[in-house]
């Protein structure tokens, strides 16, 4: 990116200092990101994005599992999608459609035991807390062609959880993680340890010290 030698410092994110020792609820978080090409209401409502996420939210198997295991699922889409939240439906009182006015993102991340997302970068924060992730990616080709260029990060080879392409396998992965008491498998635990060599509450201090040394 053109920065001079030595200017980039590996400090960790400041906000990660508050992600330690979080108390979780019996709760999973469903947090998809947005699509640049679905900005208008008509585009969104006619999209595969809308169909797939609504299908997950109204899946009877998921609703029954949540009820039987006293679990709550919080659906909190990207800020750009929040204005269309009233168009989404849930199959159960256990599935909450959460708006940004009443729910805080970092609080949701800290108190949830499992994250279901598509490509949202919040999965890095969640994995940093050593908690399991499921990537529901039904539209990879379209997403990387129309919204965001494919980068270095391979979800299949480097991701911190399984990549699913349809609602049935997504529900399977959610149930599997819950049945496993939200423990990370060895593969994903190792990937997280490798990706985050720093895991402490000294990120702010490192940032401060790095600034002072300029």
Short mmCIF file of C-alpha atoms in Angstrom, two decimals:
data_model
loop_
_atom_site.label_atom_id
_atom_site.label_comp_id
_atom_site.label_asym_id
_atom_site.label_seq_id
_atom_site.Cartn_x
_atom_site.Cartn_y
_atom_site.Cartn_z
CA UNK A 1 0.00 0.00 0.00
CA UNK A 2 2.98 2.35 -0.23
CA UNK A 3 3.72 2.89 3.44
CA UNK A 4 7.42 3.48 4.23
CA UNK A 5 9.43 0.70 5.83
CA UNK A 6 8.74 0.44 9.55
CA UNK A 7 5.59 2.57 9.52
CA UNK A 8 3.22 -0.37 9.88
CA UNK A 9 3.10 -1.77 13.40
CA UNK A 10 1.40 -4.97 14.55
CA UNK A 11 -0.52 -3.80 17.61
CA UNK A 12 -3.93 -5.48 17.52
CA UNK A 13 -7.24 -3.60 17.37
CA UNK A 14 -8.03 -1.28 20.29
CA UNK A 15 -11.59 -2.59 20.56
CA UNK A 16 -10.32 -6.13 21.13
CA UNK A 17 -9.22 -5.13 24.63
CA UNK A 18 -12.87 -5.32 25.73
CA UNK A 19 -13.59 -8.72 24.16
CA UNK A 20 -12.02 -10.77 26.94
CA UNK A 21 -13.96 -12.61 29.66
CA UNK A 22 -17.31 -11.85 28.04
CA UNK A 23 -20.35 -13.49 29.63
CA UNK A 24 -22.46 -15.32 27.06
CA UNK A 25 -26.17 -15.94 26.90
CA UNK A 26 -27.90 -18.98 25.46
CA UNK A 27 -27.94 -17.13 22.18
CA UNK A 28 -26.73 -17.33 18.58
CA UNK A 29 -26.19 -14.32 16.34
CA UNK A 30 -27.19 -14.17 12.66
CA UNK A 31 -25.45 -11.19 11.09
CA UNK A 32 -25.27 -10.98 7.28
CA UNK A 33 -23.59 -8.09 5.50
CA UNK A 34 -25.11 -6.00 2.69
CA UNK A 35 -24.86 -5.98 -1.10
CA UNK A 36 -24.00 -2.84 -3.10
CA UNK A 37 -26.23 -4.02 -5.95
CA UNK A 38 -29.29 -4.40 -3.66
CA UNK A 39 -29.56 -0.84 -2.39
CA UNK A 40 -33.14 -0.27 -3.57
CA UNK A 41 -36.10 -1.90 -1.86
CA UNK A 42 -37.40 -3.53 -5.04
CA UNK A 43 -33.97 -4.98 -5.81
CA UNK A 44 -33.67 -6.43 -2.33
CA UNK A 45 -37.13 -7.96 -2.20
CA UNK A 46 -36.63 -9.69 -5.55
CA UNK A 47 -33.19 -11.01 -4.67
CA UNK A 48 -31.76 -14.37 -3.71
CA UNK A 49 -30.29 -12.61 -0.67
CA UNK A 50 -33.76 -11.81 0.66
CA UNK A 51 -35.12 -15.26 -0.21
CA UNK A 52 -32.28 -17.22 1.40
CA UNK A 53 -32.10 -15.28 4.66
CA UNK A 54 -35.88 -15.31 5.03
CA UNK A 55 -35.86 -19.03 4.37
CA UNK A 56 -33.35 -19.52 7.19
CA UNK A 57 -35.35 -17.34 9.58
CA UNK A 58 -38.54 -19.29 8.88
CA UNK A 59 -36.98 -22.75 8.80
CA UNK A 60 -39.18 -25.04 10.97
CA UNK A 61 -36.29 -27.31 11.93
CA UNK A 62 -34.28 -24.36 13.26
CA UNK A 63 -37.30 -22.99 15.13
CA UNK A 64 -38.00 -26.38 16.72
CA UNK A 65 -34.36 -26.83 17.74
CA UNK A 66 -34.19 -23.39 19.34
CA UNK A 67 -37.36 -24.05 21.30
CA UNK A 68 -36.26 -27.49 22.46
CA UNK A 69 -32.86 -26.18 23.62
CA UNK A 70 -34.01 -22.87 25.12
CA UNK A 71 -31.95 -20.91 22.60
CA UNK A 72 -32.52 -17.46 21.12
CA UNK A 73 -31.38 -16.41 17.64
CA UNK A 74 -30.79 -12.70 17.01
CA UNK A 75 -31.03 -11.58 13.38
CA UNK A 76 -29.09 -8.33 13.01
CA UNK A 77 -28.36 -7.47 9.37
CA UNK A 78 -25.93 -4.80 8.19
CA UNK A 79 -26.78 -1.15 8.83
CA UNK A 80 -27.57 -0.65 5.12
CA UNK A 81 -30.21 -3.41 5.28
CA UNK A 82 -31.74 -2.31 8.58
CA UNK A 83 -34.26 -0.01 6.88
CA UNK A 84 -35.79 -3.10 5.25
CA UNK A 85 -35.84 -5.17 8.43
CA UNK A 86 -39.66 -5.08 8.56
CA UNK A 87 -39.78 -7.17 5.38
CA UNK A 88 -38.08 -10.13 7.04
CA UNK A 89 -40.04 -12.80 8.88
CA UNK A 90 -39.25 -15.30 11.62
CA UNK A 91 -40.86 -18.64 12.35
CA UNK A 92 -40.64 -18.34 16.11
CA UNK A 93 -40.54 -15.95 19.04
CA UNK A 94 -37.11 -17.47 19.58
CA UNK A 95 -35.87 -15.69 16.44
CA UNK A 96 -35.62 -11.96 17.11
CA UNK A 97 -35.39 -9.37 14.31
CA UNK A 98 -33.07 -6.84 15.95
CA UNK A 99 -32.81 -3.19 14.93
CA UNK A 100 -29.71 -1.03 15.41
CA UNK A 101 -31.58 1.46 17.62
CA UNK A 102 -32.08 -1.12 20.37
CA UNK A 103 -29.12 -3.46 19.98
CA UNK A 104 -25.37 -2.82 20.20
CA UNK A 105 -23.13 -4.75 17.81
CA UNK A 106 -20.25 -5.35 20.20
CA UNK A 107 -22.61 -6.42 22.98
CA UNK A 108 -24.28 -8.93 20.65
CA UNK A 109 -20.89 -10.31 19.60
CA UNK A 110 -19.75 -10.70 23.20
CA UNK A 111 -22.90 -12.33 24.56
CA UNK A 112 -23.58 -14.78 21.69
CA UNK A 113 -22.20 -18.31 21.56
CA UNK A 114 -22.28 -18.83 17.78
CA UNK A 115 -22.12 -16.47 14.80
CA UNK A 116 -23.82 -17.14 11.46
CA UNK A 117 -22.72 -14.66 8.81
CA UNK A 118 -21.90 -14.58 5.13
CA UNK A 119 -18.90 -12.31 4.54
CA UNK A 120 -19.17 -9.71 7.32
CA UNK A 121 -15.81 -8.88 8.89
CA UNK A 122 -17.37 -9.21 12.35
CA UNK A 123 -16.39 -12.88 12.12
CA UNK A 124 -12.81 -11.80 12.92
CA UNK A 125 -13.95 -10.29 16.24
CA UNK A 126 -15.98 -13.41 16.99
CA UNK A 127 -13.14 -15.79 16.19
CA UNK A 128 -10.78 -13.67 18.29
CA UNK A 129 -13.00 -14.61 21.26
CA UNK A 130 -12.48 -18.28 20.35
CA UNK A 131 -16.12 -18.83 19.46
CA UNK A 132 -17.49 -20.80 16.48
CA UNK A 133 -18.58 -19.31 13.15
CA UNK A 134 -20.73 -20.59 10.27
CA UNK A 135 -20.41 -18.90 6.85
CA UNK A 136 -23.69 -19.04 4.90
CA UNK A 137 -22.46 -18.20 1.37
CA UNK A 138 -25.13 -19.04 -1.19
CA UNK A 139 -23.96 -16.37 -3.66
CA UNK A 140 -20.16 -16.38 -3.75
CA UNK A 141 -19.79 -15.82 -7.50
CA UNK A 142 -22.24 -12.91 -7.58
CA UNK A 143 -20.94 -11.33 -4.37
CA UNK A 144 -17.30 -11.26 -5.48
CA UNK A 145 -18.22 -10.08 -8.96
CA UNK A 146 -20.65 -7.29 -8.05
CA UNK A 147 -19.91 -6.19 -4.49
CA UNK A 148 -16.39 -6.91 -3.30
CA UNK A 149 -13.27 -8.16 -5.07
CA UNK A 150 -11.99 -11.50 -3.84
CA UNK A 151 -8.97 -10.90 -1.60
CA UNK A 152 -6.28 -13.02 -0.01
CA UNK A 153 -8.62 -14.59 2.56
CA UNK A 154 -10.01 -17.96 1.52
CA UNK A 155 -13.02 -18.90 3.64
CA UNK A 156 -12.59 -22.57 2.79
CA UNK A 157 -8.84 -22.77 3.45
CA UNK A 158 -8.43 -20.10 6.12
CA UNK A 159 -11.91 -19.60 7.61
CA UNK A 160 -12.83 -20.24 11.23
CA UNK A 161 -15.88 -22.39 10.54
CA UNK A 162 -17.72 -24.37 7.86
CA UNK A 163 -18.86 -22.72 4.61
CA UNK A 164 -22.43 -23.63 3.66
CA UNK A 165 -24.35 -22.93 0.45
CA UNK A 166 -27.99 -23.63 1.33
CA UNK A 167 -30.36 -23.38 4.27
CA UNK A 168 -30.41 -27.10 5.07
CA UNK A 169 -26.64 -27.39 5.50
CA UNK A 170 -26.57 -24.11 7.41
CA UNK A 171 -29.13 -25.43 9.89
CA UNK A 172 -27.15 -28.68 10.08
CA UNK A 173 -24.01 -26.70 11.00
CA UNK A 174 -25.86 -24.62 13.59
CA UNK A 175 -27.29 -27.73 15.23
CA UNK A 176 -23.91 -29.49 15.13
CA UNK A 177 -22.19 -26.58 16.85
CA UNK A 178 -24.91 -26.36 19.49
CA UNK A 179 -24.80 -30.12 20.10
CA UNK A 180 -21.01 -29.82 20.51
CA UNK A 181 -21.60 -27.19 23.21
CA UNK A 182 -20.15 -24.50 20.94
CA UNK A 183 -16.64 -25.92 21.20
CA UNK A 184 -14.22 -25.24 18.35
CA UNK A 185 -12.93 -28.21 16.39
CA UNK A 186 -9.16 -28.69 16.37
CA UNK A 187 -8.91 -27.44 12.78
CA UNK A 188 -10.63 -24.11 13.42
CA UNK A 189 -9.01 -23.64 16.82
CA UNK A 190 -5.58 -24.00 15.20
CA UNK A 191 -6.46 -21.54 12.43
CA UNK A 192 -7.55 -18.97 15.00
CA UNK A 193 -4.40 -19.40 17.08
CA UNK A 194 -2.27 -18.93 13.96
CA UNK A 195 -4.23 -15.91 12.70
CA UNK A 196 -4.20 -14.07 16.06
CA UNK A 197 -0.70 -14.35 17.55
CA UNK A 198 -1.67 -11.57 19.99
CA UNK A 199 -4.55 -12.26 22.36
CA UNK A 200 -4.43 -10.01 25.40
CA UNK A 201 -5.75 -6.71 26.71
CA UNK A 202 -2.69 -4.67 25.72
CA UNK A 203 -3.77 -3.55 22.25
CA UNK A 204 -4.47 0.05 23.32
CA UNK A 205 -1.12 0.19 25.11
CA UNK A 206 0.74 -1.07 22.03
CA UNK A 207 -1.03 1.48 19.82
CA UNK A 208 -0.16 4.28 22.27
CA UNK A 209 3.47 3.19 22.53
CA UNK A 210 3.77 2.94 18.74
CA UNK A 211 2.42 6.48 18.31
CA UNK A 212 4.80 7.80 20.97
CA UNK A 213 7.75 6.20 19.19
CA UNK A 214 7.11 8.02 15.89
#
